[in-house]
Short mmCIF file of C-alpha atoms and ligand atoms in Angstrom, two decimals:
data_model
loop_
_atom_site.label_atom_id
_atom_site.label_comp_id
_atom_site.label_asym_id
_atom_site.label_seq_id
_atom_site.Cartn_x
_atom_site.Cartn_y
_atom_site.Cartn_z
CA UNK R 1 -27.72 7.47 -8.25
CA UNK R 2 -23.99 7.17 -7.50
CA UNK R 3 -22.92 5.93 -4.06
CA UNK R 4 -21.48 8.74 -1.96
CA UNK R 5 -18.37 8.44 0.20
CA UNK R 6 -17.89 11.21 2.74
CA UNK R 7 -14.41 11.59 4.25
CA UNK R 8 -13.83 13.52 7.48
CA UNK R 9 -10.24 14.80 7.70
CA UNK R 10 -8.09 15.95 4.81
CA UNK R 11 -4.70 14.45 5.73
CA UNK R 12 -3.19 11.01 5.24
CA UNK R 13 -5.87 8.88 6.90
CA UNK R 14 -8.78 10.45 5.05
CA UNK R 15 -7.25 11.31 1.68
CA UNK R 16 -5.27 8.11 1.15
CA UNK R 17 -8.48 6.14 1.74
CA UNK R 18 -10.36 8.45 -0.66
CA UNK R 19 -7.81 8.13 -3.49
CA UNK R 20 -7.59 4.37 -3.06
CA UNK R 21 -11.40 4.08 -3.25
CA UNK R 22 -11.41 6.28 -6.37
CA UNK R 23 -8.84 3.98 -8.06
CA UNK R 24 -11.24 1.06 -7.65
CA UNK R 25 -14.57 2.78 -8.21
CA UNK R 26 -14.80 5.40 -10.92
CA UNK R 27 -18.49 6.08 -10.27
CA UNK R 28 -18.20 6.80 -6.55
CA UNK R 29 -19.05 10.36 -5.53
CA UNK R 30 -16.43 11.45 -2.99
CA UNK R 31 -16.74 14.47 -0.71
CA UNK R 32 -13.84 15.26 1.67
CA UNK R 33 -14.26 17.65 4.60
CA UNK R 34 -11.28 19.44 6.13
CA UNK R 35 -11.67 22.06 8.81
CA UNK R 36 -8.16 23.49 8.39
CA UNK R 37 -6.15 25.16 5.63
CA UNK R 38 -4.26 22.21 4.15
CA UNK R 39 -4.83 18.75 2.73
CA UNK R 40 -2.50 15.78 2.48
CA UNK R 41 0.55 17.16 4.24
CA UNK R 42 3.56 15.69 5.96
CA UNK R 43 3.29 16.69 9.61
CA UNK R 44 6.49 14.65 9.97
CA UNK R 45 8.33 17.50 8.25
CA UNK R 46 7.20 20.23 10.70
CA UNK R 47 10.31 20.05 12.93
CA UNK R 48 12.50 20.53 9.85
CA UNK R 49 10.63 23.70 8.85
CA UNK R 50 10.91 25.00 12.41
CA UNK R 51 14.64 24.19 12.44
CA UNK R 52 15.20 25.76 9.01
CA UNK R 53 16.25 22.65 7.02
CA UNK R 54 13.05 22.93 4.92
CA UNK R 55 12.07 26.39 3.62
CA UNK R 56 8.36 26.60 4.50
CA UNK R 57 5.22 24.65 5.36
CA UNK R 58 3.95 24.62 1.76
CA UNK R 59 6.87 22.31 0.88
CA UNK R 60 5.26 19.68 3.11
CA UNK R 61 2.07 19.51 1.07
CA UNK R 62 1.88 16.33 -0.96
CA UNK R 63 -1.38 17.21 -2.77
CA UNK R 64 -3.39 20.42 -2.73
CA UNK R 65 -7.22 20.49 -2.70
CA UNK R 66 -7.18 21.47 -6.39
CA UNK R 67 -4.97 18.50 -7.27
CA UNK R 68 -7.45 16.19 -5.53
CA UNK R 69 -10.34 17.82 -7.37
CA UNK R 70 -8.69 17.61 -10.78
CA UNK R 71 -6.78 14.31 -10.61
CA UNK R 72 -9.12 12.22 -8.48
CA UNK R 73 -12.46 14.00 -8.84
CA UNK R 74 -12.74 14.40 -5.08
CA UNK R 75 -14.97 17.25 -3.95
CA UNK R 76 -12.65 18.68 -1.28
CA UNK R 77 -14.39 21.19 0.96
CA UNK R 78 -11.94 23.25 2.98
CA UNK R 79 -12.95 24.98 6.22
CA UNK R 80 -15.77 22.48 6.54
CA UNK R 81 -15.99 20.85 9.93
CA UNK R 82 -17.97 17.70 10.71
CA UNK R 83 -19.94 18.43 13.88
CA UNK R 84 -22.05 15.27 14.31
CA UNK R 85 -22.80 11.94 12.67
CA UNK R 86 -26.33 10.57 12.43
CA UNK R 87 -25.92 6.86 11.75
CA UNK R 88 -29.64 6.18 11.46
CA UNK R 89 -30.24 8.87 8.84
CA UNK R 90 -26.80 8.29 7.23
CA UNK R 91 -25.92 11.99 7.41
CA UNK R 92 -23.05 14.15 8.66
CA UNK R 93 -23.82 17.54 10.12
CA UNK R 94 -21.24 19.93 8.68
CA UNK R 95 -20.35 23.46 9.68
CA UNK R 96 -19.32 25.40 6.58
CA UNK R 97 -17.03 28.05 8.06
CA UNK R 98 -16.70 29.80 4.68
CA UNK R 99 -20.38 30.65 4.37
CA UNK R 100 -21.18 30.42 8.09
CA UNK R 101 -23.93 27.86 7.59
CA UNK R 102 -24.70 24.29 8.66
CA UNK R 103 -25.62 21.54 6.20
CA UNK R 104 -26.55 17.87 6.53
CA UNK R 105 -24.60 15.74 4.09
CA UNK R 106 -25.89 12.23 3.27
CA UNK R 107 -23.41 9.37 2.92
CA UNK R 108 -23.40 5.73 1.92
CA UNK R 109 -19.87 5.14 3.22
CA UNK R 110 -18.03 7.33 5.72
CA UNK R 111 -14.29 7.50 6.51
CA UNK R 112 -13.14 8.88 9.85
CA UNK R 113 -9.68 10.33 9.26
CA UNK R 114 -9.91 12.82 12.09
CA UNK R 115 -6.41 12.15 13.42
CA UNK R 116 -5.27 13.03 16.90
CA UNK R 117 -4.35 16.10 18.91
CA UNK R 118 -1.51 16.80 21.35
CA UNK R 119 -2.25 15.72 24.92
CA UNK R 120 -2.99 18.77 27.09
CA UNK R 121 -3.18 17.75 30.74
CA UNK R 122 -5.53 19.76 32.89
CA UNK R 123 -2.91 22.05 34.46
CA UNK R 124 -3.21 25.71 35.43
CA UNK R 125 -2.31 27.93 32.48
CA UNK R 126 -2.22 25.12 29.89
CA UNK R 127 -4.45 27.19 27.56
CA UNK R 128 -2.27 30.28 27.64
CA UNK R 129 -1.27 31.31 24.10
CA UNK R 130 2.44 30.64 24.67
CA UNK R 131 1.74 26.89 25.15
CA UNK R 132 1.70 25.13 21.78
CA UNK R 133 0.85 21.62 20.69
CA UNK R 134 1.93 20.50 17.23
CA UNK R 135 -0.12 18.08 15.14
CA UNK R 136 -1.48 19.76 12.00
CA UNK R 137 0.08 22.29 9.62
CA UNK R 138 -2.31 24.86 11.10
CA UNK R 139 -0.74 24.22 14.53
CA UNK R 140 2.70 24.59 12.96
CA UNK R 141 1.73 27.84 11.22
CA UNK R 142 0.54 29.27 14.58
CA UNK R 143 3.73 28.15 16.30
CA UNK R 144 6.00 29.63 13.62
CA UNK R 145 4.12 32.94 13.49
CA UNK R 146 4.37 33.22 17.28
CA UNK R 147 8.07 32.24 17.39
CA UNK R 148 8.88 34.82 14.68
CA UNK R 149 6.81 37.55 16.28
CA UNK R 150 8.39 37.29 19.72
CA UNK R 151 11.84 36.26 18.36
CA UNK R 152 11.74 33.50 20.95
CA UNK R 153 14.92 32.94 22.95
CA UNK R 154 13.80 30.62 25.74
CA UNK R 155 11.86 27.50 24.80
CA UNK R 156 10.65 24.82 27.19
CA UNK R 157 9.63 21.44 25.83
CA UNK R 158 7.23 19.58 28.13
CA UNK R 159 7.52 15.81 27.73
CA UNK R 160 10.00 13.80 25.76
CA UNK R 161 8.05 11.85 23.17
CA UNK R 162 9.82 11.86 19.83
CA UNK R 163 7.88 14.92 18.60
CA UNK R 164 8.99 16.93 21.64
CA UNK R 165 12.60 15.85 21.13
CA UNK R 166 12.55 16.68 17.41
CA UNK R 167 11.14 20.11 18.31
CA UNK R 168 13.90 20.57 20.93
CA UNK R 169 16.52 20.04 18.24
CA UNK R 170 14.63 22.38 15.88
CA UNK R 171 14.56 25.25 18.38
CA UNK R 172 18.26 24.83 19.22
CA UNK R 173 18.89 25.08 15.46
CA UNK R 174 16.87 28.34 15.47
CA UNK R 175 19.21 29.70 18.12
CA UNK R 176 16.93 29.36 21.16
CA UNK R 177 17.94 28.13 24.60
CA UNK R 178 15.98 24.92 25.12
CA UNK R 179 15.01 23.22 28.38
CA UNK R 180 13.29 19.85 28.39
CA UNK R 181 11.17 19.00 31.42
CA UNK R 182 10.13 15.36 31.73
CA UNK R 183 8.09 13.79 34.51
CA UNK R 184 9.67 10.33 34.23
CA UNK R 185 13.20 9.28 35.10
CA UNK R 186 14.18 8.89 31.44
CA UNK R 187 13.53 10.51 28.06
CA UNK R 188 11.62 8.68 25.31
CA UNK R 189 9.68 6.03 27.11
CA UNK R 190 9.33 3.97 23.95
CA UNK R 191 12.96 2.93 24.66
CA UNK R 192 14.41 1.03 27.59
CA UNK R 193 16.14 3.26 30.09
CA UNK R 194 19.69 2.24 29.14
CA UNK R 195 19.09 3.15 25.47
CA UNK R 196 17.22 6.31 26.44
CA UNK R 197 20.37 7.38 28.33
CA UNK R 198 22.20 7.54 24.99
CA UNK R 199 19.47 9.81 23.61
CA UNK R 200 19.66 12.04 26.68
CA UNK R 201 23.44 12.33 26.23
CA UNK R 202 22.88 13.39 22.59
CA UNK R 203 20.38 16.07 23.67
CA UNK R 204 22.81 17.40 26.27
CA UNK R 205 25.74 17.41 23.81
CA UNK R 206 23.55 19.49 21.51
CA UNK R 207 22.91 22.03 24.28
CA UNK R 208 19.45 20.98 25.53
CA UNK R 209 19.06 21.33 29.31
CA UNK R 210 17.37 18.02 30.25
CA UNK R 211 15.44 17.87 33.55
CA UNK R 212 14.14 14.43 34.46
CA UNK R 213 11.66 13.69 37.27
CA UNK R 214 10.28 17.21 36.67
CA UNK R 215 6.62 17.03 35.74
CA UNK R 216 5.19 20.40 34.71
CA UNK R 217 2.73 21.64 37.33
CA UNK R 218 1.58 24.97 35.89
CA UNK R 219 2.17 27.53 33.16
CA UNK R 220 2.39 31.22 33.96
CA UNK R 221 3.16 33.84 31.37
CA UNK R 222 6.90 33.50 30.85
CA UNK R 223 7.39 30.50 33.15
CA UNK R 224 6.90 26.77 33.38
CA UNK R 225 6.52 25.63 36.97
CA UNK R 226 7.78 22.17 37.93
CA UNK R 227 8.46 20.52 41.27
CA UNK R 228 12.15 21.14 40.68
CA UNK R 229 11.70 24.84 40.11
CA UNK R 230 10.62 27.37 37.54
CA UNK R 231 11.93 27.63 34.01
CA UNK R 232 11.79 30.77 31.92
CA UNK R 233 9.91 30.28 28.66
CA UNK R 234 8.72 32.68 26.04
CA UNK R 235 7.35 29.66 24.18
CA UNK R 236 6.34 26.15 25.30
CA UNK R 237 5.89 23.06 23.11
CA UNK R 238 3.97 20.06 24.43
CA UNK R 239 5.54 16.68 23.72
CA UNK R 240 3.40 14.48 25.95
CA UNK R 241 1.90 12.29 23.25
CA UNK R 242 -1.44 12.49 21.46
CA UNK R 243 -5.11 11.84 22.09
CA UNK R 244 -7.25 10.40 19.27
CA UNK R 245 -9.95 12.69 17.87
CA UNK R 246 -12.68 10.13 18.46
CA UNK R 247 -15.44 12.24 20.05
CA UNK R 248 -17.51 12.46 16.85
CA UNK R 249 -17.46 8.68 16.59
CA UNK R 250 -18.23 8.15 20.27
CA UNK R 251 -21.13 10.63 20.21
CA UNK R 252 -22.61 8.73 17.26
CA UNK R 253 -22.48 5.50 19.27
CA UNK R 254 -19.46 4.01 17.48
CA UNK R 255 -17.39 1.76 19.73
CA UNK R 256 -14.08 3.02 21.08
CA UNK R 257 -11.11 0.85 22.00
CA UNK R 258 -7.74 1.30 23.62
CA UNK R 259 -6.99 4.84 24.90
CA UNK R 260 -10.29 6.03 23.42
CA UNK R 261 -9.18 5.36 19.85
CA UNK R 262 -11.83 4.17 17.41
CA UNK R 263 -12.18 0.38 17.40
CA UNK R 264 -11.86 -1.16 13.93
CA UNK R 265 -11.94 -4.66 12.54
CA UNK R 266 -9.27 -6.09 10.25
CA UNK R 267 -10.85 -4.37 7.23
CA UNK R 268 -10.72 -0.98 9.06
CA UNK R 269 -14.49 -0.97 9.52
CA UNK R 270 -15.79 0.51 12.77
CA UNK R 271 -18.62 -1.00 14.81
CA UNK R 272 -21.04 0.79 12.41
CA UNK R 273 -21.50 -0.82 8.99
CA UNK R 274 -20.19 1.41 6.20
CA UNK R 275 -18.21 3.62 8.60
CA UNK R 276 -14.46 3.18 8.31
CA UNK R 277 -11.50 4.67 10.16
CA UNK R 278 -7.79 5.02 9.45
CA UNK R 279 -4.84 6.77 11.02
CA UNK R 280 -4.23 8.44 14.37
CA UNK R 281 -7.93 8.36 15.28
CA UNK R 282 -8.12 4.56 15.43
CA UNK R 283 -6.51 1.56 17.03
CA UNK R 284 -4.19 -1.13 15.67
CA UNK R 285 -3.39 -4.67 16.70
CA UNK R 286 0.12 -5.35 18.01
CA UNK R 287 1.50 -8.50 16.44
CA UNK R 288 3.91 -9.23 19.32
CA UNK R 289 1.94 -8.34 22.45
CA UNK R 290 -1.25 -9.51 20.68
CA UNK R 291 -3.08 -6.58 22.19
CA UNK R 292 -4.87 -3.59 20.68
CA UNK R 293 -2.67 -0.49 20.69
CA UNK R 294 -2.91 3.14 19.66
CA UNK R 295 0.19 3.97 17.64
CA UNK R 296 0.05 7.38 15.93
CA UNK R 297 2.41 7.15 12.97
CA UNK R 298 2.27 8.14 9.33
CA UNK R 299 3.45 4.68 8.29
CA UNK R 300 0.54 2.97 10.02
CA UNK R 301 -1.93 5.62 8.82
CA UNK R 302 -1.09 5.16 5.15
CA UNK R 303 -1.34 1.37 5.31
CA UNK R 304 -4.63 1.45 7.20
CA UNK R 305 -6.06 4.02 4.78
CA UNK R 306 -5.08 1.88 1.79
CA UNK R 307 -6.94 -1.06 3.31
CA UNK R 308 -10.04 1.05 4.06
CA UNK R 309 -10.02 2.51 0.54
CA UNK R 310 -9.75 -0.90 -1.13
CA UNK R 311 -12.70 -2.19 0.87
CA UNK R 312 -14.81 0.89 0.17
CA UNK R 313 -13.97 0.59 -3.52
CA UNK R 314 -15.42 -2.92 -3.61
CA UNK R 315 -12.23 -4.93 -3.04
CA UNK R 316 -11.15 -7.01 -0.08
CA UNK R 317 -8.15 -6.14 2.08
CA UNK R 318 -7.15 -6.61 5.71
CA UNK R 319 -4.67 -4.82 7.93
CA UNK R 320 -2.69 -7.47 9.80
CA UNK R 321 -1.31 -5.18 12.52
CA UNK R 322 1.83 -3.39 13.61
CA UNK R 323 5.06 -4.15 15.41
CA UNK R 324 5.62 -0.53 16.47
CA UNK R 325 8.52 0.37 14.20
CA UNK R 326 9.69 3.98 14.33
CA UNK R 327 12.80 5.98 13.53
CA UNK R 328 13.76 9.52 14.39
CA UNK R 329 16.76 11.83 14.37
CA UNK R 330 17.37 13.71 17.56
CA UNK R 331 20.26 16.13 17.85
CA UNK R 332 22.32 14.40 15.14
CA UNK R 333 21.68 11.03 16.76
CA UNK R 334 19.57 8.43 15.01
CA UNK R 335 17.10 6.33 16.97
CA UNK R 336 15.14 3.28 15.85
CA UNK R 337 12.83 0.98 17.75
CA UNK R 338 10.56 -1.90 16.87
CA UNK R 339 8.60 -4.61 18.67
CA UNK R 340 8.54 -4.58 22.46
CA UNK R 341 10.98 -2.98 24.87
CA UNK R 342 11.95 -5.06 27.92
CA UNK R 343 9.36 -3.21 29.96
CA UNK R 344 6.61 -3.68 27.37
CA UNK R 345 7.44 -7.39 27.08
CA UNK R 346 7.21 -7.66 30.84
CA UNK R 347 3.81 -5.95 30.81
CA UNK R 348 2.69 -8.40 28.11
CA UNK R 349 3.68 -11.28 30.41
CA UNK R 350 6.65 -12.41 28.31
CA UNK R 351 9.88 -13.60 29.98
CA UNK R 352 12.88 -12.11 28.19
CA UNK R 353 16.62 -12.01 27.81
CA UNK R 354 18.36 -9.10 26.17
CA UNK R 355 21.68 -8.31 24.54
CA UNK R 356 23.32 -5.00 23.77
CA UNK R 357 26.36 -4.42 21.59
CA UNK R 358 28.42 -1.45 20.43
CA UNK R 359 29.70 -1.47 16.88
CA UNK R 360 30.23 0.84 13.92
CA UNK R 361 28.03 1.79 10.97
CA UNK R 362 30.83 1.02 8.46
CA UNK R 363 33.92 -1.20 8.60
CA UNK R 364 36.07 -0.03 11.50
CA UNK R 365 38.88 1.13 9.18
CA UNK R 366 36.57 2.83 6.67
CA UNK R 367 36.46 6.65 6.73
CA UNK R 368 33.26 8.06 8.18
CA UNK R 369 32.38 5.07 10.33
CA UNK R 370 30.12 6.07 13.22
CA UNK R 371 29.17 4.48 16.52
CA UNK R 372 26.02 2.38 16.77
CA UNK R 373 24.48 0.58 19.75
CA UNK R 374 22.00 -2.22 19.13
CA UNK R 375 19.83 -3.84 21.78
CA UNK R 376 17.73 -6.92 21.11
CA UNK R 377 15.04 -8.36 23.33
CA UNK R 378 14.23 -12.07 22.87
CA UNK R 379 11.79 -14.46 24.47
CA UNK R 380 13.67 -16.41 27.13
CA UNK R 381 12.77 -19.98 26.25
CA UNK R 382 12.00 -19.85 22.55
CA UNK R 383 14.56 -17.24 21.47
CA UNK R 384 11.88 -15.46 19.42
CA UNK R 385 12.91 -11.90 18.64
CA UNK R 386 10.50 -9.59 20.48
CA UNK R 387 12.04 -6.18 20.05
CA UNK R 388 15.00 -4.10 18.97
CA UNK R 389 16.32 -0.64 19.73
CA UNK R 390 19.12 1.20 17.95
CA UNK R 391 20.86 4.44 18.85
CA UNK R 392 23.77 5.72 16.81
CA UNK R 393 24.98 8.24 14.32
CA UNK R 394 24.44 8.54 10.58
CA UNK R 395 23.62 5.17 9.02
CA UNK R 396 22.34 3.60 12.24
CA UNK R 397 18.58 3.96 12.47
CA UNK R 398 17.23 2.34 9.30
CA UNK R 399 18.86 -0.94 10.32
CA UNK R 400 15.84 -1.27 12.60
CA UNK R 401 13.94 -2.44 9.52
CA UNK R 402 15.94 -5.69 9.54
CA UNK R 403 14.59 -6.39 13.01
CA UNK R 404 11.07 -5.27 12.01
CA UNK R 405 11.02 -7.85 9.22
CA UNK R 406 12.43 -10.56 11.51
CA UNK R 407 9.82 -9.84 14.20
CA UNK R 408 7.00 -9.81 11.67
CA UNK R 409 8.21 -13.15 10.32
CA UNK R 410 8.34 -14.59 13.86
CA UNK R 411 12.07 -15.37 13.64
CA UNK R 412 14.28 -16.37 16.54
CA UNK R 413 17.55 -14.56 17.24
CA UNK R 414 19.31 -17.81 16.18
CA UNK R 415 17.63 -17.56 12.76
CA UNK R 416 18.50 -13.88 12.49
CA UNK R 417 22.21 -14.72 12.75
CA UNK R 418 21.96 -16.68 9.52
CA UNK R 419 20.03 -14.16 7.42
CA UNK R 420 22.10 -13.42 4.33
CA UNK R 421 22.64 -9.70 4.98
CA UNK R 422 24.78 -7.66 2.61
CA UNK R 423 28.26 -6.32 3.34
CA UNK R 424 30.87 -3.97 1.89
CA UNK R 425 33.17 -1.71 3.97
CA UNK R 426 31.36 1.59 3.17
CA UNK R 427 28.07 0.13 4.47
CA UNK R 428 28.81 -2.07 7.49
CA UNK R 429 31.33 -4.29 9.25
CA UNK R 430 31.38 -7.84 7.84
CA UNK R 431 28.98 -8.77 10.64
CA UNK R 432 26.26 -6.17 10.50
CA UNK R 433 25.67 -4.70 14.00
CA UNK R 434 22.17 -6.24 14.03
CA UNK R 435 23.66 -9.70 13.31
CA UNK R 436 26.32 -9.17 15.99
CA UNK R 437 23.57 -8.33 18.47
CA UNK R 438 21.67 -11.44 17.35
CA UNK R 439 24.74 -13.60 18.12
CA UNK R 440 24.97 -12.13 21.60
CA UNK R 441 21.23 -12.51 22.17
CA UNK R 442 21.37 -16.15 21.00
CA UNK R 443 24.12 -16.82 23.56
CA UNK R 444 21.97 -15.23 26.26
CA UNK R 445 19.01 -17.42 25.26
CA UNK R 446 21.17 -20.58 25.29
CA UNK R 447 22.57 -19.74 28.74
CA UNK R 448 19.07 -19.07 30.09
CA UNK R 449 17.70 -22.43 28.90
C1 FAD A 1 5.70 16.93 14.37
C2 FAD A 1 5.31 15.55 13.90
C3 FAD A 1 6.28 14.70 13.40
C4 FAD A 1 5.91 13.42 12.96
N1 FAD A 1 6.89 12.59 12.45
C5 FAD A 1 6.55 11.37 12.01
C6 FAD A 1 7.54 10.51 11.43
O1 FAD A 1 8.72 10.89 11.31
N2 FAD A 1 7.15 9.27 11.01
C7 FAD A 1 5.84 8.85 11.11
O2 FAD A 1 5.54 7.72 10.70
N3 FAD A 1 4.88 9.64 11.64
C8 FAD A 1 5.21 10.88 12.09
N4 FAD A 1 4.23 11.71 12.60
C9 FAD A 1 2.85 11.20 12.73
C10 FAD A 1 2.04 11.42 11.46
O3 FAD A 1 2.16 12.74 11.03
C11 FAD A 1 0.61 11.07 11.75
O4 FAD A 1 0.56 9.70 12.12
C12 FAD A 1 -0.32 11.30 10.57
O5 FAD A 1 -0.31 12.64 10.20
C13 FAD A 1 -1.74 10.87 10.92
O6 FAD A 1 -2.58 11.17 9.85
P1 FAD A 1 -4.15 11.30 10.08
O7 FAD A 1 -4.72 11.66 8.76
O8 FAD A 1 -4.65 10.14 10.81
O9 FAD A 1 -4.31 12.53 11.11
P2 FAD A 1 -3.88 14.05 11.01
O10 FAD A 1 -2.61 14.22 10.28
O11 FAD A 1 -3.98 14.58 12.40
O12 FAD A 1 -5.03 14.71 10.12
C14 FAD A 1 -6.36 14.76 10.55
C15 FAD A 1 -7.04 15.89 9.80
O13 FAD A 1 -8.41 15.85 10.10
C16 FAD A 1 -8.89 17.16 10.28
N5 FAD A 1 -10.09 17.07 11.12
C17 FAD A 1 -10.18 16.57 12.37
N6 FAD A 1 -11.45 16.60 12.81
C18 FAD A 1 -12.19 17.14 11.81
C19 FAD A 1 -13.57 17.43 11.66
N7 FAD A 1 -14.44 17.19 12.65
N8 FAD A 1 -13.99 17.96 10.49
C20 FAD A 1 -13.12 18.23 9.48
N9 FAD A 1 -11.79 17.99 9.57
C21 FAD A 1 -11.33 17.43 10.72
C22 FAD A 1 -7.72 17.90 10.91
O14 FAD A 1 -7.80 19.28 10.69
C23 FAD A 1 -6.52 17.25 10.21
O15 FAD A 1 -6.12 17.98 9.07
C24 FAD A 1 4.56 13.01 13.03
C25 FAD A 1 3.58 13.88 13.54
C26 FAD A 1 3.94 15.14 13.95
C27 FAD A 1 2.89 16.06 14.49
#
C-alpha cells in the first residue's frame, strides 16, 4: 500500500511541502486539509486588494484546489478542519464541514502547515464584529465585505507591525480617515527608534493620525478606547503581531518552542517522528542571535516547506536558519530590515557600534533620485555586521538584500566596503548607500577599538 502524507493547512507552508514531496515521490498518496475557501494564496497581497491596486482576492491565488488535484495528484479537501491528532494511532480527526461529519484519517507522514492568527489581546469588546484581524484570504474577504457594506469612513489600526501599517496605507487609499494607536513610544518595533521615526513621518505625510504611547484598552461599538482618549471607528484592524496555530500540535503532545511555536529540528521535523512543520506555525533559528525565534514571513515559510517536502519525499535537506530579512512599503516609503537592531543585539548580549548615513537611490544629478537612509549595526570589537535597516523612497528597500547576504556570510563592515557592487547613475551613486554606510560603520568600529 502507498505511504500516505496528510497535510494540515492549504497555504504556503502545507502546499509547498506537499508539492515538493510529490516531485520526489510519485507513489506517495497526499491528502491536504484546508478549513477555509482558498488554497495557496498570497496573503502578502491583501493590503493591495484593500487599497485597490489589485482588483480582487482571486488574483492572489497561486494555485486552486483543482490545479493541485490535476497537476500534482494531491487530494485537496476544502472545508475540512483537523480537530485532533492521535500520534499513537497515526490518525487525524477531521471535521468535514461540507457533509457535517467527522472522520479519522490515517497518516504515515503529517505536515503541520496551520499558520498563525492575529494576536487578539483579552480586552473588553475585542470580539465585536467591527474588530478585524487579517491573516487568511477568508479574513480578508470578511473585512472587505464589511468595509463595503458600511462604506467605512473612520478606521482605527491597533498596533504598528508591518501588516497594520500596510493596512493603514490601504484604507487611506480607499478614502477613509485612519488613526493608528500604538502602545509603545515608536511605530514598527522591528526597527530602532531613530529609523522608526522616519516611518512615522511617512505615515503622517500620508494623512495617518499616529498616536504613540496609546495602548487600546477597550472596544465599544463605534469607538476604540485608549488611555489618551477615545477614537471613532466604524472598522478596526488589529496589527499587533501573530500567534502560531500550534494548539493541535500541543494537544497531541508535540513539543512547542519560542512563543508557543512548534519546535522543529533542522530537517523541519517536530518532536514526533514523521510529523513535520513549516511556516508561521513553527519556529526558526536566528543565525545572528543564535536563538530560536518565531518569524512569520512568506519567505521563511516557503524555504522551510521546501526542506520538509524534500525530507518527506525521501531526500535529505536542512534549514540553516534566518537573519530576519523583511521589506515593506508604507505610505510610499520603502522599509527594509535584516539581522539585529541595536536593541535586539543588546538583548542578545552583543556590544555594538552603529552608523547611519543619508544618501540617494541614484546618482545625485540623475533625474528621479530619491532619498535613502541606511543604518548598520556592527559588533564593537570584531566589526562583524549584525544588522541593517533602510528607509527611503523608490529603489531603497531591496538594497537590504546586500546586507542580508553579508550577514549570512559572517562578513565584517570592513569587508563589506570592498564588495564589488555594481554602479551606473540610474541605479546608485558610485558608492552605493550600503557601502557608504559600511565605510562609516568601519570608522566607528576602528574608533571603538
Ligand atoms: C496582510 C499580510 C501581508 C503579508 N506580507 C508579507 C510580505 O510582504 N512578505 C512576506 O514574506 N510575508 C508576508 N506575510 C506573511 C505570509 O503571508 C505568511 O508568512 C504565510 O502566509 C505563512 O504561510 P503558512 O502556510 O504558514 O500559514 P497561513 O498562510 O496562515 O496558512 C495556514 C492555513 O492553514 C489553515 N488551517 C489552520 N488550521 C487548520 C486546521 N486545523 N485544519 C485545516 N486547515 C487549517 C488556514 O485556514 C490557512 O489557510 C503577510 C501576511 C499577511 C497576513
